[in-house]
mmCIF file of C-alpha atoms and ligand atoms in Angstrom:
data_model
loop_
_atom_site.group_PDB
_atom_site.id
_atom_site.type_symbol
_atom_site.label_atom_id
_atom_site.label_comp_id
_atom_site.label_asym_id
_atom_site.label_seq_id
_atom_site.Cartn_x
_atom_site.Cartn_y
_atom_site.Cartn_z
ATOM 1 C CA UNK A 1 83.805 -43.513 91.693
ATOM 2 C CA UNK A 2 86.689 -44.382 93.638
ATOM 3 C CA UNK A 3 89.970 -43.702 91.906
ATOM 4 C CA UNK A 4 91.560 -47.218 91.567
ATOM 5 C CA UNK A 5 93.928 -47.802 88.396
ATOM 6 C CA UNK A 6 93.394 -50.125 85.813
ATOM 7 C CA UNK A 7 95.931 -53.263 85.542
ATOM 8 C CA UNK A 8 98.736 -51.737 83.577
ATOM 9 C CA UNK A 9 100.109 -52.702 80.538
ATOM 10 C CA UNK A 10 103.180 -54.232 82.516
ATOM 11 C CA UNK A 11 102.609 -55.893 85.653
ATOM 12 C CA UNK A 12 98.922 -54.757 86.665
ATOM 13 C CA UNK A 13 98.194 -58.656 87.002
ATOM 14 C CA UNK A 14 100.651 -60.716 88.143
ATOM 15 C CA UNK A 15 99.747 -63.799 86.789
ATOM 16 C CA UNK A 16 99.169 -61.690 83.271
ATOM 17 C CA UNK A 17 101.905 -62.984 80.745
ATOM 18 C CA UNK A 18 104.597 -61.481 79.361
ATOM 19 C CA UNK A 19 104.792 -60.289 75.701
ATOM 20 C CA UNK A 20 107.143 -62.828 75.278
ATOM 21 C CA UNK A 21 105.048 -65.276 76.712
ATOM 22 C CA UNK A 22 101.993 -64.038 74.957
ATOM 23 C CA UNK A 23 104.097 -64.355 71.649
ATOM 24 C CA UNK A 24 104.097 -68.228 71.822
ATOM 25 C CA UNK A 25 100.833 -69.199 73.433
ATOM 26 C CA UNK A 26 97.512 -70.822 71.218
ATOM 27 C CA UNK A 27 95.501 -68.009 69.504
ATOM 28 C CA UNK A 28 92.033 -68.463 70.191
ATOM 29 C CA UNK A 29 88.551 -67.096 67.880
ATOM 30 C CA UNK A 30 86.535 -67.235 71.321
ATOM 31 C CA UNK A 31 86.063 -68.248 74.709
ATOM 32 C CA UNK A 32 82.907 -68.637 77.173
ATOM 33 C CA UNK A 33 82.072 -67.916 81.007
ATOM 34 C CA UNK A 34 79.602 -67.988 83.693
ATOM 35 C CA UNK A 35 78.652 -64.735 85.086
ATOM 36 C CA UNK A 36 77.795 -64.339 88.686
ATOM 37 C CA UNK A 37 74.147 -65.040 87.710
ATOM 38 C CA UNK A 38 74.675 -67.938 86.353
ATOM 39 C CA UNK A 39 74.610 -66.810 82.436
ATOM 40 C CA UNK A 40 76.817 -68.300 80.197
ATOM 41 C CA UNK A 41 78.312 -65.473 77.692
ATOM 42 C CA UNK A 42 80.618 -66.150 74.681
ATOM 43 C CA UNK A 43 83.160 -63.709 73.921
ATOM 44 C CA UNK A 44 84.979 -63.449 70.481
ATOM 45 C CA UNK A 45 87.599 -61.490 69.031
ATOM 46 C CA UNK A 46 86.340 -57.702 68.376
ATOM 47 C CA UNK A 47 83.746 -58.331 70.357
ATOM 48 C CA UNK A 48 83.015 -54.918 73.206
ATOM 49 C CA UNK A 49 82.904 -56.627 76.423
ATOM 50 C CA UNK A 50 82.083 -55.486 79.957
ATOM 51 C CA UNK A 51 84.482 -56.235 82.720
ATOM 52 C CA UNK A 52 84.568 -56.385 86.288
ATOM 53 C CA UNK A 53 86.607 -53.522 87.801
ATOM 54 C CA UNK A 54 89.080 -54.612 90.280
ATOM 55 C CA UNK A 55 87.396 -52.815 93.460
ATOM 56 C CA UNK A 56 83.996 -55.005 92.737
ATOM 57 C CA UNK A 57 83.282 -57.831 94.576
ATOM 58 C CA UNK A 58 80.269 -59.341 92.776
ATOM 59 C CA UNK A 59 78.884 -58.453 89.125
ATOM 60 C CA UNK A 60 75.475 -58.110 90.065
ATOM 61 C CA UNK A 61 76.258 -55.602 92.852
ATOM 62 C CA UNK A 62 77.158 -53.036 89.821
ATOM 63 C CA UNK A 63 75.121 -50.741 87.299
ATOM 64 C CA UNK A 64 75.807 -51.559 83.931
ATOM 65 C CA UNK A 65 77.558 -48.480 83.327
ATOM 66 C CA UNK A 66 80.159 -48.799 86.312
ATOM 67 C CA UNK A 67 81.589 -51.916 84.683
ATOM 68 C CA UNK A 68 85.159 -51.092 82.845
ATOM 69 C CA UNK A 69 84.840 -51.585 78.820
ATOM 70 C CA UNK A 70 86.913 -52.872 76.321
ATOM 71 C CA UNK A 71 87.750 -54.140 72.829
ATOM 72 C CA UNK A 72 89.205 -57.857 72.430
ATOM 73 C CA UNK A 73 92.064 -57.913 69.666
ATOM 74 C CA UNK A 74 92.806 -61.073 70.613
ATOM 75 C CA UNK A 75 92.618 -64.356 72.784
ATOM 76 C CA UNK A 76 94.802 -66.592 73.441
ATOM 77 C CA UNK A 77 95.647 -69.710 76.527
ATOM 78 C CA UNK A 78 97.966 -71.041 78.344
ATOM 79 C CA UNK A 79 96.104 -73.893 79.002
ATOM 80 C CA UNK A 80 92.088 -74.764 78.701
ATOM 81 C CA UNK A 81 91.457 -73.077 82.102
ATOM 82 C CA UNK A 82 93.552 -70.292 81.297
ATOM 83 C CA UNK A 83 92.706 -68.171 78.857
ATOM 84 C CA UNK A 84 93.770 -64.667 78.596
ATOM 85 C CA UNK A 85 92.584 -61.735 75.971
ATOM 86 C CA UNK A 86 94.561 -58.781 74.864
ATOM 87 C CA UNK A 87 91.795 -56.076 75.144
ATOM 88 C CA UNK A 88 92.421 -52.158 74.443
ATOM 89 C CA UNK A 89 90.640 -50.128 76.749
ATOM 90 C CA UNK A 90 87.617 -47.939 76.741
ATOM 91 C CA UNK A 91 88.524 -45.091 79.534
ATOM 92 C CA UNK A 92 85.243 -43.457 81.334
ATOM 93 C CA UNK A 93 85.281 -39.753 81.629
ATOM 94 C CA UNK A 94 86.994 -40.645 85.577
ATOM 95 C CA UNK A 95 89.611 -42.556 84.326
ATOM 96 C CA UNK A 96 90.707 -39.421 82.190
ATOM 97 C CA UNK A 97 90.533 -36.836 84.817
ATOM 98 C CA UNK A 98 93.337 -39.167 86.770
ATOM 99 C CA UNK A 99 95.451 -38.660 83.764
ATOM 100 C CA UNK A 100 94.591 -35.355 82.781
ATOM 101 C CA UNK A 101 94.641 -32.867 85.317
ATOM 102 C CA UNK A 102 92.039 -29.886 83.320
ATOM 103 C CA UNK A 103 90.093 -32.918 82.143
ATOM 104 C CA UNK A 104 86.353 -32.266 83.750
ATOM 105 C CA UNK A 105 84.610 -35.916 83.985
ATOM 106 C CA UNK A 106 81.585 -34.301 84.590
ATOM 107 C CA UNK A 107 81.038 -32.975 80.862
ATOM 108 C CA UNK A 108 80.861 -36.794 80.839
ATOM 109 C CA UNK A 109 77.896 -38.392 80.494
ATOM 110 C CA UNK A 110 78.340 -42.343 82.448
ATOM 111 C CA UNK A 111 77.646 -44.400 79.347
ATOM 112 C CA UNK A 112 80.666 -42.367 77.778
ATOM 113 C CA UNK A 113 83.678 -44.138 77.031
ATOM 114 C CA UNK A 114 87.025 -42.677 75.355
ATOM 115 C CA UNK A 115 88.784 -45.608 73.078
ATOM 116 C CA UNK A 116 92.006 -45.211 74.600
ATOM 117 C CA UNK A 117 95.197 -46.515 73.029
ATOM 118 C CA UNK A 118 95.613 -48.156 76.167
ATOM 119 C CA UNK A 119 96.145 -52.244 75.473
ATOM 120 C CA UNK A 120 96.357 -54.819 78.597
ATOM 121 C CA UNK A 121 96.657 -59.002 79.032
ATOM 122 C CA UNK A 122 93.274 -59.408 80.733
ATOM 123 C CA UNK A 123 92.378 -62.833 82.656
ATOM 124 C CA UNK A 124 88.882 -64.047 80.704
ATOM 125 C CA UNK A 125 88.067 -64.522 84.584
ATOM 126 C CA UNK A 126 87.701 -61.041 84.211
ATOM 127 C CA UNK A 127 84.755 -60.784 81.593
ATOM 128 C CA UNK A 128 81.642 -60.286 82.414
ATOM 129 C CA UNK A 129 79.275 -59.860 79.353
ATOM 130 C CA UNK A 130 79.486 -58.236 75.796
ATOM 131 C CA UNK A 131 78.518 -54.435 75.822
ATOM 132 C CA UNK A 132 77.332 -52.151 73.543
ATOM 133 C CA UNK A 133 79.510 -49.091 71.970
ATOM 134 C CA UNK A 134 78.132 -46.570 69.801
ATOM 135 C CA UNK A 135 80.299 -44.337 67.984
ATOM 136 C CA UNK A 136 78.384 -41.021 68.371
ATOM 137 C CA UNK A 137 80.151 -38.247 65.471
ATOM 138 C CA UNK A 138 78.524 -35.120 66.902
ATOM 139 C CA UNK A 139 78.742 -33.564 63.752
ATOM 140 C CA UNK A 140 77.175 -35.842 62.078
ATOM 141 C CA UNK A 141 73.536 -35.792 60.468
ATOM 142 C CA UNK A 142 73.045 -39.266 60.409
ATOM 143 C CA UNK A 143 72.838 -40.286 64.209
ATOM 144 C CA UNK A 144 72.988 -43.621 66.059
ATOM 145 C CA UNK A 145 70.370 -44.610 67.658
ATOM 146 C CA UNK A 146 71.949 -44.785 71.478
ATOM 147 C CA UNK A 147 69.643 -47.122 73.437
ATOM 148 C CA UNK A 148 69.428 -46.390 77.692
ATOM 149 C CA UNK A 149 72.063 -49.405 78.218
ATOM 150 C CA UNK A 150 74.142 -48.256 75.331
ATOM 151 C CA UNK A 151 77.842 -47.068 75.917
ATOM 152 C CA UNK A 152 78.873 -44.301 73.537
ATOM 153 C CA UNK A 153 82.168 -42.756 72.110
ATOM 154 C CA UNK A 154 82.636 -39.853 70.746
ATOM 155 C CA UNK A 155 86.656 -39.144 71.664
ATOM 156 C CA UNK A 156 89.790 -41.280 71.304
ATOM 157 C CA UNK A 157 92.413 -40.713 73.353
ATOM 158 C CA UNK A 158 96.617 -41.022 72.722
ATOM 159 C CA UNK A 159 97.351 -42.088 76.776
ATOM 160 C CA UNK A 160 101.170 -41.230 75.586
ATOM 161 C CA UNK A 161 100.996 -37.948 73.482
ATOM 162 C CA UNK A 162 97.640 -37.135 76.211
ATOM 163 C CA UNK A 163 95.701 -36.323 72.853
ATOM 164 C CA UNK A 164 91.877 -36.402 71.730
ATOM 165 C CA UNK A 165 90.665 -36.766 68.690
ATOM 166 C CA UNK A 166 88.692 -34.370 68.537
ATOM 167 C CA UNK A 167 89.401 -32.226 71.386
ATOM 168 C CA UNK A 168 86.665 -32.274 74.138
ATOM 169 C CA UNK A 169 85.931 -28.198 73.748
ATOM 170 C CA UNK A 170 82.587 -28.863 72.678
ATOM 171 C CA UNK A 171 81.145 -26.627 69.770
ATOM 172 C CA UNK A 172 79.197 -24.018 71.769
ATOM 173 C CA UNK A 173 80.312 -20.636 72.385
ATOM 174 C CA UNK A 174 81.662 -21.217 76.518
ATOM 175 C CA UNK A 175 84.070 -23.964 75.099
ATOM 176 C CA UNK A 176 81.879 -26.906 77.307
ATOM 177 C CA UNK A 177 80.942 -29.694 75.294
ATOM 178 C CA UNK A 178 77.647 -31.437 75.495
ATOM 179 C CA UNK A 179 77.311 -33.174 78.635
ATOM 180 C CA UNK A 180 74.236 -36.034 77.501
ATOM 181 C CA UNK A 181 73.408 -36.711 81.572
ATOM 182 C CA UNK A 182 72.891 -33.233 82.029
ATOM 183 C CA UNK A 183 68.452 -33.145 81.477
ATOM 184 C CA UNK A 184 68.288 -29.551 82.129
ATOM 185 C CA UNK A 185 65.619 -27.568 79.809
ATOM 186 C CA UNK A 186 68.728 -24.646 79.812
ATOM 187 C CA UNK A 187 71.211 -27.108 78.837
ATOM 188 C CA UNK A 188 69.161 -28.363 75.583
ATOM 189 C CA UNK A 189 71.517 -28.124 72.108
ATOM 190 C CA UNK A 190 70.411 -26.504 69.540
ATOM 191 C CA UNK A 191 72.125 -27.762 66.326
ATOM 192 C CA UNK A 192 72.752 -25.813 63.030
ATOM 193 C CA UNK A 193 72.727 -28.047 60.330
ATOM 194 C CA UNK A 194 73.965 -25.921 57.390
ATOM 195 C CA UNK A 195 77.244 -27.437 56.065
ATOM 196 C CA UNK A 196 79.404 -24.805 57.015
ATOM 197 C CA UNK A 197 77.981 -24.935 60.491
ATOM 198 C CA UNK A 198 77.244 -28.233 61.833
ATOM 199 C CA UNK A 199 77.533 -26.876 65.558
ATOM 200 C CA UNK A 200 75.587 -27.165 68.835
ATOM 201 C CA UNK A 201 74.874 -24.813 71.370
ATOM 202 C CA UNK A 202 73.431 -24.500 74.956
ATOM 203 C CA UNK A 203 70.252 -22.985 74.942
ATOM 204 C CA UNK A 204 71.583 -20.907 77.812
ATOM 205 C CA UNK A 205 74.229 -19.684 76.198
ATOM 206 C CA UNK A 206 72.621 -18.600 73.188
ATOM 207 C CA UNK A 207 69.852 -16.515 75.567
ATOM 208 C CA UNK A 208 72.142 -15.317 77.581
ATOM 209 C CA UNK A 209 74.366 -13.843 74.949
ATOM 210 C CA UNK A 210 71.411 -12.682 72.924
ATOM 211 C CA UNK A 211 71.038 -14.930 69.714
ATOM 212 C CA UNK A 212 67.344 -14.468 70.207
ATOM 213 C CA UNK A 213 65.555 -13.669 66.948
ATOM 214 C CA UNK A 214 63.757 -10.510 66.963
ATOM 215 C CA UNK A 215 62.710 -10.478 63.149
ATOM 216 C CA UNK A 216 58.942 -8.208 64.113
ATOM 217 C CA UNK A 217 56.653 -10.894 61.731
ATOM 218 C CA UNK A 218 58.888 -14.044 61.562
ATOM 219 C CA UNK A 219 57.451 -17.068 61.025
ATOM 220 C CA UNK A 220 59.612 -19.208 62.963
ATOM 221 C CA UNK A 221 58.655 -22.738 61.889
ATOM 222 C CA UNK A 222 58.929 -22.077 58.252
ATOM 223 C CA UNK A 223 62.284 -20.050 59.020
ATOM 224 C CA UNK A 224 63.280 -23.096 60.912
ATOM 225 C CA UNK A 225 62.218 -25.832 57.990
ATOM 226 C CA UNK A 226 63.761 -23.873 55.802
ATOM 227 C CA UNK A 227 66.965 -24.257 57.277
ATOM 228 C CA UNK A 228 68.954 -26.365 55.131
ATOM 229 C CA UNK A 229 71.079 -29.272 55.911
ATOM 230 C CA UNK A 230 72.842 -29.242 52.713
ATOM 231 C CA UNK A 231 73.330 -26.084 52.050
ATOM 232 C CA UNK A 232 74.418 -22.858 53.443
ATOM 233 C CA UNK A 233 71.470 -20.499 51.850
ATOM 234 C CA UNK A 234 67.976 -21.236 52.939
ATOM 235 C CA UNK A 235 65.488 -23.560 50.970
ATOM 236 C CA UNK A 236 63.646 -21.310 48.525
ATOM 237 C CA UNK A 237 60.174 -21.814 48.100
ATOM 238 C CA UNK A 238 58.964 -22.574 44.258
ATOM 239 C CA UNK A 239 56.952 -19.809 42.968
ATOM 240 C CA UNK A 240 56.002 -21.656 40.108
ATOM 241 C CA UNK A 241 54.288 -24.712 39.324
ATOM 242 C CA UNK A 242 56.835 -28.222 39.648
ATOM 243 C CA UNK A 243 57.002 -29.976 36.001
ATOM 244 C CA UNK A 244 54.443 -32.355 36.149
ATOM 245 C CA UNK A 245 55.167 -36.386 36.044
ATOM 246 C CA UNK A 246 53.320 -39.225 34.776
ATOM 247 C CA UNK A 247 52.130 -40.797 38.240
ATOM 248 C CA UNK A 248 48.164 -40.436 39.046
ATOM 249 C CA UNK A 249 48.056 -40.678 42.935
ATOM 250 C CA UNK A 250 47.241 -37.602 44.493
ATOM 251 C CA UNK A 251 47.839 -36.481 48.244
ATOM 252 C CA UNK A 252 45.416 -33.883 49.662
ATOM 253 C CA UNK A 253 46.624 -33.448 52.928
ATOM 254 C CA UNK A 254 47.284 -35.325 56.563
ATOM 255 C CA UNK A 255 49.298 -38.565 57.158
ATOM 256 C CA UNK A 256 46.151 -40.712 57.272
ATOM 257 C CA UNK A 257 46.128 -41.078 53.801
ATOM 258 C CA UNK A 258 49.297 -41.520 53.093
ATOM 259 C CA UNK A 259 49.994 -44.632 55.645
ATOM 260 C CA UNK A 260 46.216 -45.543 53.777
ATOM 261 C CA UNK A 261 48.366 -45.460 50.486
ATOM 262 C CA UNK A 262 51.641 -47.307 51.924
ATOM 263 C CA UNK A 263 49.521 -50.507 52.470
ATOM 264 C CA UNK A 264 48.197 -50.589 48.679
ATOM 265 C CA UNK A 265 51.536 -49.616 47.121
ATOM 266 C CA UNK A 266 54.923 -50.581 46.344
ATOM 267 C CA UNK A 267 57.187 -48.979 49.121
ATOM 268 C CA UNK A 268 59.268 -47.858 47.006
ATOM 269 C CA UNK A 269 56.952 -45.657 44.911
ATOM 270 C CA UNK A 270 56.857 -41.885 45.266
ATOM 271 C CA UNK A 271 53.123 -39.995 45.612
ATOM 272 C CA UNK A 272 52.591 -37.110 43.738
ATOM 273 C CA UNK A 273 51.517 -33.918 45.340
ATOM 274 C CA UNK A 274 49.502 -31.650 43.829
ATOM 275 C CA UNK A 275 50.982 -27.959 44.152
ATOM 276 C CA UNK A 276 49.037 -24.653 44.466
ATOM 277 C CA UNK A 277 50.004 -22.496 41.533
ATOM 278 C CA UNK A 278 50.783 -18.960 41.443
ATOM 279 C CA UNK A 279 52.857 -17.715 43.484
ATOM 280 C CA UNK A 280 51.801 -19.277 46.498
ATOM 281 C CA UNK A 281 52.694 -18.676 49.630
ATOM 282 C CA UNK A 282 55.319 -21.018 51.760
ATOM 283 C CA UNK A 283 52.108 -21.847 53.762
ATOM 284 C CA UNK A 284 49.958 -22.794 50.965
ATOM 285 C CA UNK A 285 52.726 -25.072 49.545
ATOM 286 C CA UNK A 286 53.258 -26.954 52.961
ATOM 287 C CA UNK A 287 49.726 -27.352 53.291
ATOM 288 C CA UNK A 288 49.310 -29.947 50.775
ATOM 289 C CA UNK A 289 51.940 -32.067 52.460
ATOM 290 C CA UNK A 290 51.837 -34.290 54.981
ATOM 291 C CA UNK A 291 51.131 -33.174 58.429
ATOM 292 C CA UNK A 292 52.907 -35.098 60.504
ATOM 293 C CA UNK A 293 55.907 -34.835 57.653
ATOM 294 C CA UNK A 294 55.790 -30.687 57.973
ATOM 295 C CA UNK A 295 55.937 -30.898 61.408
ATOM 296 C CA UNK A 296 58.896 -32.532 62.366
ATOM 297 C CA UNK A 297 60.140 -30.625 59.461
ATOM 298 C CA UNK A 298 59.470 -27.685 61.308
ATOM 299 C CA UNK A 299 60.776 -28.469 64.670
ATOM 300 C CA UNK A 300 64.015 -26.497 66.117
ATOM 301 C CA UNK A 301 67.149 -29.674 65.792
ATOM 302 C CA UNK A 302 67.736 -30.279 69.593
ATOM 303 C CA UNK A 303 70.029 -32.669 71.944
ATOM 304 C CA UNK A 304 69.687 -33.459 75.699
ATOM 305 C CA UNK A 305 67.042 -33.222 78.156
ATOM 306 C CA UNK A 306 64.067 -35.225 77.409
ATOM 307 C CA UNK A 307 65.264 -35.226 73.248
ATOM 308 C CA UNK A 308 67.520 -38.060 74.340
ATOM 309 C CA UNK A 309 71.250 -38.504 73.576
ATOM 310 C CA UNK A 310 71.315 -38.005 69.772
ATOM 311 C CA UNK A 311 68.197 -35.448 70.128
ATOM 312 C CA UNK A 312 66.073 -35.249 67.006
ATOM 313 C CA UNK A 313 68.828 -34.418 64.518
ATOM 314 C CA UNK A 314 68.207 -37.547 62.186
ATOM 315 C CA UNK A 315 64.877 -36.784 61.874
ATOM 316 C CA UNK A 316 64.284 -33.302 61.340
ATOM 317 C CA UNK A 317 67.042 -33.416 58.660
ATOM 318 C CA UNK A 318 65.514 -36.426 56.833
ATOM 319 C CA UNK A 319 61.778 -34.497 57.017
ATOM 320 C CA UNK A 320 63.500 -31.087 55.646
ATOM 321 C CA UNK A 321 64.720 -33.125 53.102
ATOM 322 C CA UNK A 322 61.728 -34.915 52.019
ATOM 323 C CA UNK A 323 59.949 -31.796 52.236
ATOM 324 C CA UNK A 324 61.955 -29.751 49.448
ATOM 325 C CA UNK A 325 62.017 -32.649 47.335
ATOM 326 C CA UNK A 326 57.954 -32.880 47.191
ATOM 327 C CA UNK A 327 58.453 -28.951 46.899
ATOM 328 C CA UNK A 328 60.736 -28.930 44.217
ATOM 329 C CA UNK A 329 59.859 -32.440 42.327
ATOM 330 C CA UNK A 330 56.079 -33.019 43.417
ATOM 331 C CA UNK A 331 56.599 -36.011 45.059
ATOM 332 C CA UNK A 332 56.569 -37.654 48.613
ATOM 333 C CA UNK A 333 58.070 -40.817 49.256
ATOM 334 C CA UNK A 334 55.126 -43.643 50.502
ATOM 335 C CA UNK A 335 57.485 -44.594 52.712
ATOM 336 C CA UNK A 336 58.748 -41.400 54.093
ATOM 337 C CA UNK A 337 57.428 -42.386 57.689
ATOM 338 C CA UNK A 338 60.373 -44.819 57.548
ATOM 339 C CA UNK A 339 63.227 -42.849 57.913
ATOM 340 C CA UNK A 340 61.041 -40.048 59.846
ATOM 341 C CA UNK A 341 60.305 -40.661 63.923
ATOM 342 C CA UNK A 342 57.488 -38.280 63.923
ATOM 343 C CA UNK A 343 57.089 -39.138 67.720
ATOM 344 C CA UNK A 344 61.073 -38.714 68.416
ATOM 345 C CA UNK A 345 61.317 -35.584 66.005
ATOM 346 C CA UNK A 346 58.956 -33.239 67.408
ATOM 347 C CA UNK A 347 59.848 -31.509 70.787
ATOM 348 C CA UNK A 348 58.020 -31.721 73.594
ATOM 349 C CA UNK A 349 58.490 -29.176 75.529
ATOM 350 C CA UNK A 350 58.220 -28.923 79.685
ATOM 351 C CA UNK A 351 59.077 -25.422 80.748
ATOM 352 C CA UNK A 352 56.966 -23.678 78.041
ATOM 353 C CA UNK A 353 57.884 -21.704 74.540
ATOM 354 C CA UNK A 354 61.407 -22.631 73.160
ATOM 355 C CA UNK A 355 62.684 -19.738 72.476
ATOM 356 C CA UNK A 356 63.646 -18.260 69.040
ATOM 357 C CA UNK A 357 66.786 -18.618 69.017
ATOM 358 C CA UNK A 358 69.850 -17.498 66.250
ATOM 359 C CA UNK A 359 73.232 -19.989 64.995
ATOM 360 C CA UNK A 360 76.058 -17.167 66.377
ATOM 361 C CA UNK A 361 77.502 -18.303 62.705
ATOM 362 C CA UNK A 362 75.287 -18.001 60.292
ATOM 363 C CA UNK A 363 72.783 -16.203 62.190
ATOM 364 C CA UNK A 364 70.172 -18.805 60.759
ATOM 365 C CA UNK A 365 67.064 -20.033 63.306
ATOM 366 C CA UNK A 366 68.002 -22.580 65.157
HETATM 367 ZN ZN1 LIG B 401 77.552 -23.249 75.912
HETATM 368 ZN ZN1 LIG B 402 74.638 -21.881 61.481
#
């Protein structure tokens, strides 16, 4: 991208007004244009909006994700045909690196914006169309879903003090963060969920420094499902028999029949799953539950390459959830398919076996 600066606070525009100006002229809730394609688009305070950088010449010459981004705080006019909007500025991993020096745009992916402190007068001449911003909290369990012409955040910057919150280090042993355009197979995250881990790693970097599991009989999907993401010792498996509740419906086995069940019942009813007694085996127990529910369950919690953005974290935390619950209580929500992507949670893999790899914290599967 070329390296052209954004209008500066203080005379980046010249017809921009002054603070004092601004002080006195009509506040505004909204204001509408005409793009270069002949869309109107209405634009109201809070809103994200898209706007033009000043090297374009013509909107529809751009991609969506070389437009510059920004928050409206507030609008206000001169006149009818003059109307300006105080925006604060969403900076793109380029517009860092020409403030910061060590800052590497390319652990950037080019949908990712950093909410700057960074406030300017901009001309609604300017605007272009409303965007979407995702807050993305890498640490978080609960994920957004990022769409392809979604703009995400994960950073804020101080322009002044030149400080992020949180620092852009990444969570991985080399100190690189996550870099979501990068659709490598090497450069997959695997995420430990455990509380006092909540950490991602390059799949390189965990092979090449040997967090390989080498237990001689594990079995790696149950080791994996029974990685928990609330709390730091792994799920036990009952050895006993759950207390037993009053509902009748019984699931044998296989998602058919529980989407069968979710059209005859109330969503929010629970199905009762019958158990196998004596001290079964972790096997036997997941047996009885649903297939497609164990599954993603089972699956290694990824980011990146073909897992998307956000990756399968959501997912395979809600389905490990779900699954000690029927485990411990007997019961499987009818509706568990609801807040379990069985398509998005289970990994598809291109170059072959993922390996079995270790959390350099906990040393859990991962
Ligand atoms: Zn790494
Ligand atoms: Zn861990």
């Amino acid at each position: 991208m070329k390296k052209k600066s954004r209008p500066q606070v203080s005379g980046g525009d010249p017809d921009a007004p002054t603070d004092k100006e601004w002080a006195v002229m009509k506040k505004y809730g909204s204001f509408g244009i005409t793009d270069d394609d002949n869309e109107d688009h209405l634009f109201k305070t809070n809103d994200m909006a898209l706007l033009m950088p000043d090297h374009a010449v013509a909107s529809n010459q751009l991609e969506l994700h070389e437009f510059w981004v920004a928050k409206i705080k507030e609008i206000r006019a001169r006149s009818e045909e003059d109307v300006w909007a105080r925006v604060q500025w969403y900076w793109s991993g380029n517009d860092v690196a020409g403030l910061i020096k060590s800052f590497d745009p390319s652990n950037c992916g080019s949908y990712e914006r950093i909410f700057s402190d960074q406030y300017d007068y901009v001309s609604s001449q300017s605007f272009n169309g409303l965007a979407n911003v995702r807050d993305y909290f890498e640490q978080e369990l609960a994920q957004p879903n990022i769409g392809e012409d979604d703009f995400y955040c994960r950073y804020t910057l101080e322009v002044k003090g030149r400080k992020f919150d949180p620092k852009p280090n990444g969570t991985c042993i080399c100190a690189i963060p996550y870099n979501p355009d990068d659709t490598s197979e090497e450069s997959i995250m695997h995420f430990c969920p455990r509380p006092n881990c909540r950490k991602a790693y390059h799949r390189r970097c965990l092979v090449k420094a040997s967090y390989i599991d080498t237990t001689p009989s594990a079995n790696l999907p149950t080791r994996l499902l029974a990685s928990s993401p609330d709390s730091d010792d792994p799920f036990e498996f009952p050895s006993y028999e759950p207390p037993r509740k009053k509902q009748k419906q019984i699931i044998r086995r296989g998602s058919e029949s529980m989407h069968a069940s979710t059209t005859t019942t109330n969503t929010k009813t629970k199905n009762r799953v019958t158990l196998p007694s004596a001290s079964p085996e972790p096997e036997d127990l997941l047996s009885v539950l649903p297939a497609d529910l164990v599954k993603v369950a089972e699956q290694p919690i990824i980011k990146g390459g073909n897992a998307g953005i956000v990756g399968n974290v959501t997912y395979v935390v809600n389905a490990r959830r779900l699954v000690y619950e029927a485990l411990t209580e007997g019961r499987v929500p009818t509706d568990w398919v609801d807040i379990v992507d069985v398509a998005k949670g289970v990994v598809k893999t291109v170059g072959g076996k993922i390996p079995a790899l270790l959390c350099p914290d906990c040393q859990g599967p991962i």
